[in-house]
Coordinates of C-alpha atoms in Angstrom, one line a residue:
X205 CA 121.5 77.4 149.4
X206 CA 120.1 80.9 149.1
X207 CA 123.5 82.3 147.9
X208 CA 124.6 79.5 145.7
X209 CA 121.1 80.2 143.8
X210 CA 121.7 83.9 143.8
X211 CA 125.4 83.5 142.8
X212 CA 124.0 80.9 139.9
X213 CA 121.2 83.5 138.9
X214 CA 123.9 86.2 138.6
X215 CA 126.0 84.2 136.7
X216 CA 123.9 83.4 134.6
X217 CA 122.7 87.3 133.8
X218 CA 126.2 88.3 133.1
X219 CA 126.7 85.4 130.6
X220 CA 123.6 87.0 128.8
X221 CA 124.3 90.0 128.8
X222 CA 128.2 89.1 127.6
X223 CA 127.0 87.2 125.1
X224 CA 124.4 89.8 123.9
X225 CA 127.2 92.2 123.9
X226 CA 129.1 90.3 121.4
X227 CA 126.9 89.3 119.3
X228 CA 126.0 93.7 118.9
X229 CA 129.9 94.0 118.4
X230 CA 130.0 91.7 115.9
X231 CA 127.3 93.0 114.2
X232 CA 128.5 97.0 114.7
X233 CA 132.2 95.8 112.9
X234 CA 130.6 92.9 110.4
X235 CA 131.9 93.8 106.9
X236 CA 128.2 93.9 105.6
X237 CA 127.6 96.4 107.9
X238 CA 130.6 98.6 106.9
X239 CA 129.5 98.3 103.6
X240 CA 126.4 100.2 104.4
X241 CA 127.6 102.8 106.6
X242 CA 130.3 103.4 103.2
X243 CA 127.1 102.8 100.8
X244 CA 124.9 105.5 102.6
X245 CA 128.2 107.8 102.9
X246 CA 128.7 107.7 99.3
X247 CA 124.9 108.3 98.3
X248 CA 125.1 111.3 100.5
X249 CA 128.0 112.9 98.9
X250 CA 126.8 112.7 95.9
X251 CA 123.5 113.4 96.4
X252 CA 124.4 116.8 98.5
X253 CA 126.3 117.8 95.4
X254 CA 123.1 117.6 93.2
X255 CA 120.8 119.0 96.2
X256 CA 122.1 122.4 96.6
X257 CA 122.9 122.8 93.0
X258 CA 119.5 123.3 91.0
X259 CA 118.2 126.2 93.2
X260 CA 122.2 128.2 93.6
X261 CA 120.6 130.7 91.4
X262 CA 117.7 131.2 93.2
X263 CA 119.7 131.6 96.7
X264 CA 122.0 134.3 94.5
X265 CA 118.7 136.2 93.7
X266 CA 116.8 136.0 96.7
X267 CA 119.2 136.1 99.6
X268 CA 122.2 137.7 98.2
X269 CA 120.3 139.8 95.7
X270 CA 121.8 139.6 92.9
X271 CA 120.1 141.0 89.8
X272 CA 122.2 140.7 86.8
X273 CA 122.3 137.6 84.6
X274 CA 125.7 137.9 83.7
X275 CA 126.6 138.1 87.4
X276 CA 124.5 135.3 88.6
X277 CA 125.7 133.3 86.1
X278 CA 129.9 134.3 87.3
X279 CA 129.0 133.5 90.4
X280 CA 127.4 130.0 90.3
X281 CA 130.0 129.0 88.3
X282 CA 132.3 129.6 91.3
X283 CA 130.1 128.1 94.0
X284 CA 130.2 125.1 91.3
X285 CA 134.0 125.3 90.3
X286 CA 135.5 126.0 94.1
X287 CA 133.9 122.7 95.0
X288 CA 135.6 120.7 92.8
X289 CA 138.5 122.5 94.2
X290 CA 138.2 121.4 97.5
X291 CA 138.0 117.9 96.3
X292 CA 140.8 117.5 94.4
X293 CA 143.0 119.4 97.0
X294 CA 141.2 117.8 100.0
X295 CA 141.2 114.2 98.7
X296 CA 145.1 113.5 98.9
X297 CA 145.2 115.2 102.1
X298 CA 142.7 113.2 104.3
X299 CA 144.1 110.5 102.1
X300 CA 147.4 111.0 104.5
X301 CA 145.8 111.9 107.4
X302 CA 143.9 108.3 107.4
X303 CA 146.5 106.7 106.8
X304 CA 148.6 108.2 110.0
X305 CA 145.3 108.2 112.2
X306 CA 144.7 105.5 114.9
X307 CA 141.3 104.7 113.2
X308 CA 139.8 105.5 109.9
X309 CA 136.5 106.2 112.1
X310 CA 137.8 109.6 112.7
X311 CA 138.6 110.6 109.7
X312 CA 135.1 109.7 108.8
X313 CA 133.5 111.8 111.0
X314 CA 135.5 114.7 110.4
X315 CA 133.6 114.5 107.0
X316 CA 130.3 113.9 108.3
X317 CA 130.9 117.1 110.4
X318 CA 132.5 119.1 107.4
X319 CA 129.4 118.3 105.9
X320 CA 127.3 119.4 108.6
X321 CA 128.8 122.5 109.0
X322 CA 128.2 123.3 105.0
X323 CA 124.2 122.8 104.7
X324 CA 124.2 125.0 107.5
X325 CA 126.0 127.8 105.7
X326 CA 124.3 127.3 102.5
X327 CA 120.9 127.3 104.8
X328 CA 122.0 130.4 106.5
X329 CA 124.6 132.2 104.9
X330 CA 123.6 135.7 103.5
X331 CA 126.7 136.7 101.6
X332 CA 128.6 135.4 99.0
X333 CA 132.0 134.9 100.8
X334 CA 129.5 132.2 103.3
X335 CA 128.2 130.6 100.5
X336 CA 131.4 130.2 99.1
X337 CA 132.7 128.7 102.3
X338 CA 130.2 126.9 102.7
X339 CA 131.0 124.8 98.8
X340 CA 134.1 124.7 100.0
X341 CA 133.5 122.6 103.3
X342 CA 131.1 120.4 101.4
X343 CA 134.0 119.6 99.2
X344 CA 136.6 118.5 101.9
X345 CA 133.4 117.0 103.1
X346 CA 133.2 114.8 99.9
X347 CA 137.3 114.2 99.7
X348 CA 137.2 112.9 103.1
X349 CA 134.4 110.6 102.8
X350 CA 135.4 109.3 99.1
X351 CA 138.9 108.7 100.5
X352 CA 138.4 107.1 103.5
X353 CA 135.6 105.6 102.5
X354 CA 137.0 103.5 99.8
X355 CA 140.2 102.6 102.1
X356 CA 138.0 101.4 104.4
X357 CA 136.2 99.4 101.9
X358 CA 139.2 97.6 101.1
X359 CA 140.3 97.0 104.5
X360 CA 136.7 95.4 105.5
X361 CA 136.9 93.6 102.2
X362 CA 140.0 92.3 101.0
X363 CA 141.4 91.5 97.4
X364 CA 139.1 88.5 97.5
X365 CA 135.8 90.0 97.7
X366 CA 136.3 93.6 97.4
X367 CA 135.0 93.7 93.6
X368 CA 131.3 93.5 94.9
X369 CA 131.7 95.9 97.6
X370 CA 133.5 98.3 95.1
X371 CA 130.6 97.7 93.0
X372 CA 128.3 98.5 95.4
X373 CA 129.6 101.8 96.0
X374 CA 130.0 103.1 92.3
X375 CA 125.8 102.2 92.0
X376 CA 125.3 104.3 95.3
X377 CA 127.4 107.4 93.3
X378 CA 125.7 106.9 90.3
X379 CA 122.1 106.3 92.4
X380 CA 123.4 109.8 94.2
X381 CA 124.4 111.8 91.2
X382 CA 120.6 111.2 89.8
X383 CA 118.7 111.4 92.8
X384 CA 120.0 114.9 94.1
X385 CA 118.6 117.0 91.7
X386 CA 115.4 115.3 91.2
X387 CA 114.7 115.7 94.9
X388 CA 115.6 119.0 95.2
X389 CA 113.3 119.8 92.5
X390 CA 110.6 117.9 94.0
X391 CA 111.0 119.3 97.7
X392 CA 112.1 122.9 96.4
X393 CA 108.0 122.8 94.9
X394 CA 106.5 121.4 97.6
X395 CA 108.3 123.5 100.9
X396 CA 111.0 125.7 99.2
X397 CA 114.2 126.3 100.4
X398 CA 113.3 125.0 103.9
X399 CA 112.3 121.8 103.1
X400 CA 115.6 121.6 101.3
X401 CA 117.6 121.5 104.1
X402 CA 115.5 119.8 106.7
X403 CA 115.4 116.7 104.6
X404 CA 119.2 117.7 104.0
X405 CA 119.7 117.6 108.2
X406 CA 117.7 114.6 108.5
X407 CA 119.9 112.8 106.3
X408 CA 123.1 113.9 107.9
X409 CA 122.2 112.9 111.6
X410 CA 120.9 109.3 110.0
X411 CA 124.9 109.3 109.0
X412 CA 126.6 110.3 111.8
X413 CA 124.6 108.3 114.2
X414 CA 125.5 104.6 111.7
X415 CA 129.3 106.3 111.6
X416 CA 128.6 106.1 115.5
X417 CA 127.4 102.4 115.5
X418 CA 130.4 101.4 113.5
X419 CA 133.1 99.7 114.7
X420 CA 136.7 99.7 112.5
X421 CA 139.9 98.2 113.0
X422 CA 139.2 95.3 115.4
X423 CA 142.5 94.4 116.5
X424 CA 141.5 91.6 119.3
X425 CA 137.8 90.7 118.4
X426 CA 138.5 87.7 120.9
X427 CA 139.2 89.9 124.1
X428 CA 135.4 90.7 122.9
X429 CA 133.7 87.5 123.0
X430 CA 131.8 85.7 125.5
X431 CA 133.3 82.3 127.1
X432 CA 132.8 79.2 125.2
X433 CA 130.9 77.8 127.7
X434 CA 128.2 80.4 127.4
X435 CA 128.6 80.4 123.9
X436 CA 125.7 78.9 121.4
X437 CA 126.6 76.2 119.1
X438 CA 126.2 78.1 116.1
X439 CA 128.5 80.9 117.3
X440 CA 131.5 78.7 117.4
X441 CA 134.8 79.7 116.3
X442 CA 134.3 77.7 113.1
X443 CA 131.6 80.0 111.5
X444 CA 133.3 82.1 109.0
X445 CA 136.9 81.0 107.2
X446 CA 138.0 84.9 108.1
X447 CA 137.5 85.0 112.2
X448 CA 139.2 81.9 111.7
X449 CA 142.7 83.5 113.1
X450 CA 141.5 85.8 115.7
X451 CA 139.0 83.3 117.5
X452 CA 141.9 80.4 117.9
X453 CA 143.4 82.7 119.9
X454 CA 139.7 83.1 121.9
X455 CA 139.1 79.6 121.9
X456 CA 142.8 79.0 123.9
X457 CA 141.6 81.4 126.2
X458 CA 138.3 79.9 126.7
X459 CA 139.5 76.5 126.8
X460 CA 141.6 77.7 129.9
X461 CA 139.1 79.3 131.8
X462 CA 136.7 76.2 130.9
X463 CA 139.8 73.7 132.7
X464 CA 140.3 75.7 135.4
X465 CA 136.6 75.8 136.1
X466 CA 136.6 72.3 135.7
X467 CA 139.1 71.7 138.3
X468 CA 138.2 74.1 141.1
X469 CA 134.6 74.5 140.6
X470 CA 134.5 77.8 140.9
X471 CA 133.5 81.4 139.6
X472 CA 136.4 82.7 141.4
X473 CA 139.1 80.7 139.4
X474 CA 137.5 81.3 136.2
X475 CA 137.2 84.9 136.1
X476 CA 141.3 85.2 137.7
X477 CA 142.0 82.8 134.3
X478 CA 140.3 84.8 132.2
X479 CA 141.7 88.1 133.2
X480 CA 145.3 86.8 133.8
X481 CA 145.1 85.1 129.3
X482 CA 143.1 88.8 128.6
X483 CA 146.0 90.6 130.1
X484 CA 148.4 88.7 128.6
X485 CA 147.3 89.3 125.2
X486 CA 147.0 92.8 125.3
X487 CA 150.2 93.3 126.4
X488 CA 151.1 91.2 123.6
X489 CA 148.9 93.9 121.4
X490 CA 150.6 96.6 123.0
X491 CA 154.3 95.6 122.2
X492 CA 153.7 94.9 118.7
X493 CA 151.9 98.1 118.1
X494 CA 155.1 99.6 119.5
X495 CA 157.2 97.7 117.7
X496 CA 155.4 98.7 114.4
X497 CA 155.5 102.2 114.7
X498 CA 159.3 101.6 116.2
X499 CA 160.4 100.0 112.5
X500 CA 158.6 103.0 110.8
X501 CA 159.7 105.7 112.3
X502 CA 163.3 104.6 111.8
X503 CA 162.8 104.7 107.9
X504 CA 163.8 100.7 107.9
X505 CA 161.9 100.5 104.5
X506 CA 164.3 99.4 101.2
X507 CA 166.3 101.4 99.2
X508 CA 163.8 102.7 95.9
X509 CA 160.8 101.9 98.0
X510 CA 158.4 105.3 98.6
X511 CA 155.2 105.9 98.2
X512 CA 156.2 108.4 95.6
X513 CA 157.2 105.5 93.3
X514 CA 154.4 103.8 94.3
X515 CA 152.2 106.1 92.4
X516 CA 154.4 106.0 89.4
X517 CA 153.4 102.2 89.1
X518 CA 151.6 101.9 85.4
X519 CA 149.1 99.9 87.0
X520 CA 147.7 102.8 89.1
X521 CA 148.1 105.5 86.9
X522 CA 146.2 103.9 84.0
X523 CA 144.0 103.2 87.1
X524 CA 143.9 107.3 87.6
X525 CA 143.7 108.1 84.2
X526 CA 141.0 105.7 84.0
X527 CA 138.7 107.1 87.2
X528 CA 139.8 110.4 85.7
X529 CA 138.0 109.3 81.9
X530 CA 135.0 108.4 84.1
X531 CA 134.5 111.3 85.8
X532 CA 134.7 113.5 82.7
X533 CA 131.6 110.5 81.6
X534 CA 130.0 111.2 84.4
X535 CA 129.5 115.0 84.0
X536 CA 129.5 115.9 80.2
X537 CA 126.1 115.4 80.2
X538 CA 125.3 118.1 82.6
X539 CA 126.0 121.4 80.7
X540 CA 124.8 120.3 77.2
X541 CA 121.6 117.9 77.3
X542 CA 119.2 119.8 79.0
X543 CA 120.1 122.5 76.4
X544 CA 120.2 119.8 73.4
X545 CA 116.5 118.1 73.8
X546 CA 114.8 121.9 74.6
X547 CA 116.3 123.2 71.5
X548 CA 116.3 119.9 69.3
X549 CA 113.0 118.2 70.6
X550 CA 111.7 121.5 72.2
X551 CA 111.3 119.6 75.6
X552 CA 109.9 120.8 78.8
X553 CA 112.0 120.9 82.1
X554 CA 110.1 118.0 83.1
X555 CA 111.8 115.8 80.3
X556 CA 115.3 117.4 80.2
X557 CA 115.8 116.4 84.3
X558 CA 113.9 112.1 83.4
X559 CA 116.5 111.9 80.5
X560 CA 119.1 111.6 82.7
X561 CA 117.3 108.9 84.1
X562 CA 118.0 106.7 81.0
X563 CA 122.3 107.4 81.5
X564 CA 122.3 106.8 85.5
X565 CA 120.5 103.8 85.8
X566 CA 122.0 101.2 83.5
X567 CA 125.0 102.2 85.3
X568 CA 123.3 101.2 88.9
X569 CA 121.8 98.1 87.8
X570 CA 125.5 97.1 86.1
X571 CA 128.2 98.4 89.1
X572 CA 127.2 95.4 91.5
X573 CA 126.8 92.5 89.0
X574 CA 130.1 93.8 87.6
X575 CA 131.7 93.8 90.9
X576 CA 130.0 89.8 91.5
X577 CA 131.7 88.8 88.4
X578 CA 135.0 90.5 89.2
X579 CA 135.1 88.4 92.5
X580 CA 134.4 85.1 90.9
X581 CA 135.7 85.4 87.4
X582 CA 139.7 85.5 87.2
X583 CA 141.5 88.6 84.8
X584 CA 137.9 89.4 84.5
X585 CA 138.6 93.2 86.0
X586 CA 140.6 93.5 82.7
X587 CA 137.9 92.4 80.3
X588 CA 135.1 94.2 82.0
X589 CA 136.9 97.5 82.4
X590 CA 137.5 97.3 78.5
X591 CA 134.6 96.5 77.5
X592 CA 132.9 99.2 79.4
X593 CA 135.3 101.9 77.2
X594 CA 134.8 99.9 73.8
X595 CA 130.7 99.9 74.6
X596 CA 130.7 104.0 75.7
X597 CA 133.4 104.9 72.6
X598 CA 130.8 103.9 69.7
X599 CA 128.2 105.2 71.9
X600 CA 129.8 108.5 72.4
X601 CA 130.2 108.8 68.6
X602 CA 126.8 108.0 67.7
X603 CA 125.4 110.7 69.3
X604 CA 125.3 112.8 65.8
X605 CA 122.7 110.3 64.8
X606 CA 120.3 111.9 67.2
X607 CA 120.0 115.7 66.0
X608 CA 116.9 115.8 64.5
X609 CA 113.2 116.3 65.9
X610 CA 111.6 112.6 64.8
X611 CA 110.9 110.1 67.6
X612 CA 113.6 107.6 66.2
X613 CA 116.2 110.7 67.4
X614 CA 114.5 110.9 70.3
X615 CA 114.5 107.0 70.6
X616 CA 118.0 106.4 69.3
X617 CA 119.7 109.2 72.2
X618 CA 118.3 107.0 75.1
X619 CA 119.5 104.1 73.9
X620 CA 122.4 105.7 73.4
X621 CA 122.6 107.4 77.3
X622 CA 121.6 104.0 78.0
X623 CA 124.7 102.5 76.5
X624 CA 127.3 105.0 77.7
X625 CA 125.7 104.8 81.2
X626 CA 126.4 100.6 81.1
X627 CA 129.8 101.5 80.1
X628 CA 130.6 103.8 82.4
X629 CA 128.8 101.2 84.9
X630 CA 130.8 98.3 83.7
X631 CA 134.9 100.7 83.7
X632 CA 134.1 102.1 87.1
X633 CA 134.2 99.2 89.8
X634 CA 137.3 97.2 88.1
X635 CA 139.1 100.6 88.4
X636 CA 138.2 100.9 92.1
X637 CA 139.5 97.5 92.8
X638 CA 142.7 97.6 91.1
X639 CA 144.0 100.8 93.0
X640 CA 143.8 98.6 96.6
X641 CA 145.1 95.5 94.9
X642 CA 147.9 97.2 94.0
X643 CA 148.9 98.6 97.3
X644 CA 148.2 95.7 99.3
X645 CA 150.3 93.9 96.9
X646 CA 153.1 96.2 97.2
X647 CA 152.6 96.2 101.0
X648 CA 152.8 92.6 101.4
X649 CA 156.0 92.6 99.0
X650 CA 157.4 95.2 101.2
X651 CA 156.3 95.3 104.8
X652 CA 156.1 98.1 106.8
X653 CA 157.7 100.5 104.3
X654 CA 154.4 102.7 104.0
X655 CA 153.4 102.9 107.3
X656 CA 151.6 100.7 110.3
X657 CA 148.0 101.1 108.0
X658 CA 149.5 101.2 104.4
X659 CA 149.2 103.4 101.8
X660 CA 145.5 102.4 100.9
X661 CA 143.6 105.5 102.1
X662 CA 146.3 107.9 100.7
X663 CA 146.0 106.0 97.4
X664 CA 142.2 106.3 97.3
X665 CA 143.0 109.9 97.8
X666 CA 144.9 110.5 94.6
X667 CA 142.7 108.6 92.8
X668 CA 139.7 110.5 94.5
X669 CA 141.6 113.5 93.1
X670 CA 141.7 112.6 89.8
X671 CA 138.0 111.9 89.7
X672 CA 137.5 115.5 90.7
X673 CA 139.7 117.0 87.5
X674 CA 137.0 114.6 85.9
X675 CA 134.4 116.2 86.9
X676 CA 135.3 119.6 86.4
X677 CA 136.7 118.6 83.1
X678 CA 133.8 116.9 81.7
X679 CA 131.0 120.0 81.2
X680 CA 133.7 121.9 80.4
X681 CA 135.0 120.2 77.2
X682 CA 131.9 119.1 76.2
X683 CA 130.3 122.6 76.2
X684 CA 133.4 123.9 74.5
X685 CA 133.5 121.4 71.8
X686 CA 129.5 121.4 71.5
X687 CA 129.8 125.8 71.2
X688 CA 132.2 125.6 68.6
X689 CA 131.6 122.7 66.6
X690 CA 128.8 121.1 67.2
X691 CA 126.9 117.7 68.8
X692 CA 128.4 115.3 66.6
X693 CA 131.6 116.9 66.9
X694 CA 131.5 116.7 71.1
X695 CA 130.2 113.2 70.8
X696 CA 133.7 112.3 68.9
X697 CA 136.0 114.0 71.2
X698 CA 134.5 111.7 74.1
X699 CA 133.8 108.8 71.8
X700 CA 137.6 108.4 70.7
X701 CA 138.7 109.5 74.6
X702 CA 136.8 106.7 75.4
X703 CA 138.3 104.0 72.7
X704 CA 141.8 105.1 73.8
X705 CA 141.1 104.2 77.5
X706 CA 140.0 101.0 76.8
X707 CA 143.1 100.3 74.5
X708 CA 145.0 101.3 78.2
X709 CA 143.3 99.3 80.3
X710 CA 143.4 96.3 78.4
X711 CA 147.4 96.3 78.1
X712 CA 148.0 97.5 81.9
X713 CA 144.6 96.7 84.1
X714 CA 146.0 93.8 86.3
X715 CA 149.6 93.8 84.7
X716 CA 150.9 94.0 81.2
X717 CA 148.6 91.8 79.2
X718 CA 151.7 90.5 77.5
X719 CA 152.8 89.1 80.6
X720 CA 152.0 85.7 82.6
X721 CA 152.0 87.4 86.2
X722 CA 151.1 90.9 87.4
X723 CA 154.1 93.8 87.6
X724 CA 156.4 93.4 89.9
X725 CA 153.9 91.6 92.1
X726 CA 153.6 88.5 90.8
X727 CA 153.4 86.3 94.3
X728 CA 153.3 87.7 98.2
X729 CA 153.6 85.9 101.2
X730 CA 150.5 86.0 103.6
X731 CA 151.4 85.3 107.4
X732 CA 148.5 82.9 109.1
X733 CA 148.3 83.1 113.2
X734 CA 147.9 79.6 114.9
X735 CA 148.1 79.5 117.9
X736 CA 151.5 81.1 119.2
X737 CA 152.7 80.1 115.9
X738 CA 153.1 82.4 112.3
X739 CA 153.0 80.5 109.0
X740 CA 154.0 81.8 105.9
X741 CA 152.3 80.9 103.1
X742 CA 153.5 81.7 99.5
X743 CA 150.6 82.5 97.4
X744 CA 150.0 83.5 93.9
X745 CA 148.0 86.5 92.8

């Protein structure tokens, strides 16, 4: 009696402790779960660009001990420009490598170290070919994480709902971009340099230990899961429409073990059923893994199909050109405002840094309601996307209204920041969204020809890539243009860049506009797993 209530008690631990373990699993690889880990990956990235930035001439005087104004001035622009560098040539690069990798988790990482590796140069480096280095690790650190993060994104996500999670993560760049150099300034006053980069270490261990927790590309969920008879009711197989396909498969195995425990009454025979339908199914795993990288290896894709021609499709490069547009948006501001409201409304530092508080937050508070609509409102990408462009093209142009020292001028240039910033809030996610739909599409219309994971990573990478010209393009022009002919003038340039875009997007964003269905993608087939059986289902996009 003794043993059976010992053998019972144990029992009865390990089905607690398997179902506790599942439940952790599920939570470690839930998609709202990835979508933080990708959120607080995105914030950093962009924050670390605006962290280090403020106080570059300060490390040039103090630690490297430079003097001359002319030469500090050389050099930060180089510690700036060979950032943008890295990102540009990094981003298609770890786009591939993710792509080719076993997991996306790695890739990650990689970029959570790169990034590691860089504070601790900028923190220690005392010579300009370190600090250098150092910009250009942060960089890759940024192309990897942008890259990979948005693939992963897509993957957690799907066509279906990955307009909100894409929205998400263009507030957290945005939320990033403003945030950086306001902290710096604030922690720079209060501990110097040092506090700097111990909030700057804090932030990265916080990353790598939730890139840790994560858990990506679940292939067999079920092997993971707890018996159904230790199972709770409201953890049953019927939950959530997508674990649908990968817990039938658990439930058959469950439902075994259950019968056999029925009939023999016994631990023994349920643990050898369990094992025997576990095995069974990973070798399963295991052959169709080989057989995937088997038919892509061999180059069995179809004649014209490349990944090359891929990128050629209209619908990703008004995509690129698009991301590219925003980037420029993102950055004009940089080299000109500050300079405009000192010498226009003789503002303090104090004000030139909380203007740019009236173009980054419209565009926080509009990325995720954009990306709810775009999830539940059909062609809207296509209408949101342009009306973003139309909104920041006036905008843009109405910024010669506000040279003058009255408080309307002063009133009328944040409404007008406010404006672009909705805009560029408004273009962004849609853009985002339509670089994995069209992969997936092409995947699904052709499958296997890019690879066992797709194309999506390497196609966040070019488009990564072109947000990086953006960048660098942005201050540039607009200093140029503002130099040589004026405020107005730069506020046209961007203004009718804008209303071109917009023109663009509405005749290619989600297929010609002329067009009923998308291009060349108009329906794909979607295979469903029941059972031992594969359905394909026809359905339109």
């Amino acid at each position: 009696m003794l043993q059976v209530g010992s053998s019972k008690a144990d029992s009865s631990k390990e089905s607690n402790s398997s179902q506790q373990s599942w439940r952790l699993e599920k939570i470690r690889s839930a998609s709202w779960f990835i979508s933080v880990v990708v959120n607080l990956a995105a914030l950093t990235d962009s924050m670390f660009f605006g962290l280090i930035v403020p106080f570059l001439p300060n490390l040039l005087k103090s630690r490297i001990g430079l003097v001359d104004d002319a030469e500090i001035q050389v050099w930060n622009s180089v510690l700036v420009g060979v950032y943008g560098g890295a990102v540009f040539i990094g981003s298609p690069i770890f786009g591939w490598y993710a792509d080719r990798a076993k997991s996306r988790k790695l890739p990650l990482l990689l970029g959570y170290v790169s990034l590691a590796a860089s504070t601790v140069l900028l923190h220690l480096g005392k010579s300009l070919a370190l600090l250098v280095l150092g910009r250009i690790l942060q960089g890759l650190s940024s192309a990897c994480v942008s890259s990979v993060g948005f693939a992963i994104l897509f993957d957690a996500f799907g066509t279906e709902e990955a307009g909100g999670a894409m929205g998400w993560v263009a507030a957290s760049l945005d939320a990033g971009g403003f945030i950086g150099p306001a902290l710096a300034g604030v922690l720079f006053s209060a501990g110097g340099e040092s506090a700097v980069f111990i909030f700057a270490y804090a932030f990265i261990v916080f990353d790598i230990l939730l890139g840790l927790l994560v858990i990506l590309d679940r292939k067999q969920p079920d092997l993971k899961m707890p018996l159904a008879s230790s199972l709770p009711a409201s953890a049953s197989p019927s939950d959530s429409d997508s674990e649908s396909d990968s817990e039938d498969s658990s439930t058959a195995v469950s439902s075994t073990v259950v019968s056999d425990s029925e009939d023999n009454n016994g631990s023994k025979s349920e643990k050898s059923s369990s094992s025997e339908n576990v095995s069974a199914l990973e070798k399963s795993k295991q052959q169709q893994q080989q057989q995937e990288q088997l038919s892509f290896t061999t180059d069995s894709r179809p004649a014209g199909v490349s990944f090359r021609r891929l990128m050629l499709n209209p619908r990703l490069v008004a995509a690129f050109t698009g991301w590219l547009v925003v980037g420029s948006f993102e950055t004009a501001f940089d080299s000109v405002l500050p300079i405009f409201v000192e010498q226009t409304y003789h503002w303090a530092v104090l004000g030139a840094g909380l203007i740019f508080l009236g173009f980054y937050l419209p565009g926080i508070i509009v990325s995720p309601i954009c990306g709810y609509i775009m999830d539940r409102v059909r062609n809207s990408p296509r209408i949101l996307c342009t009306l973003g462009f139309a909104l920041a093209g006036p905008s843009f142009i109405l910024l010669g209204l506000a040279e003058g020292p009255g408080i309307s001028q002063q009133a009328l240039l944040c409404v007008l920041l406010s404006l672009v910033g909705i805009g560029t809030g408004l273009s962004g996610p849609p853009l985002l969204k339509e670089v994995g739909t069209v992969v997936e599409l092409a995947e699904r219309e052709n499958p296997g020809a890019y690879g066992p994971k797709g194309a999506t990573a390497r196609a966040y990478g070019v488009h990564n890539a072109a947000f990086a010209i953006g960048n660098l393009l942005g201050p540039v022009l607009a200093g140029a243009m503002k130099a040589a002919y004026g405020w107005g003038v730069m506020g046209w340039v961007f203004g009718v860049m804008s209303i071109a875009m917009g023109a663009v997007t509405m005749c290619s964003l989600e297929g010609w506009i002329w067009e009923s269905t998308s291009i060349s993608f108009a329906r794909f087939r979607k295979t469903r797993h029941i059972g031992s059986a594969e359905i394909e289902v026809e359905e339109a996009v």
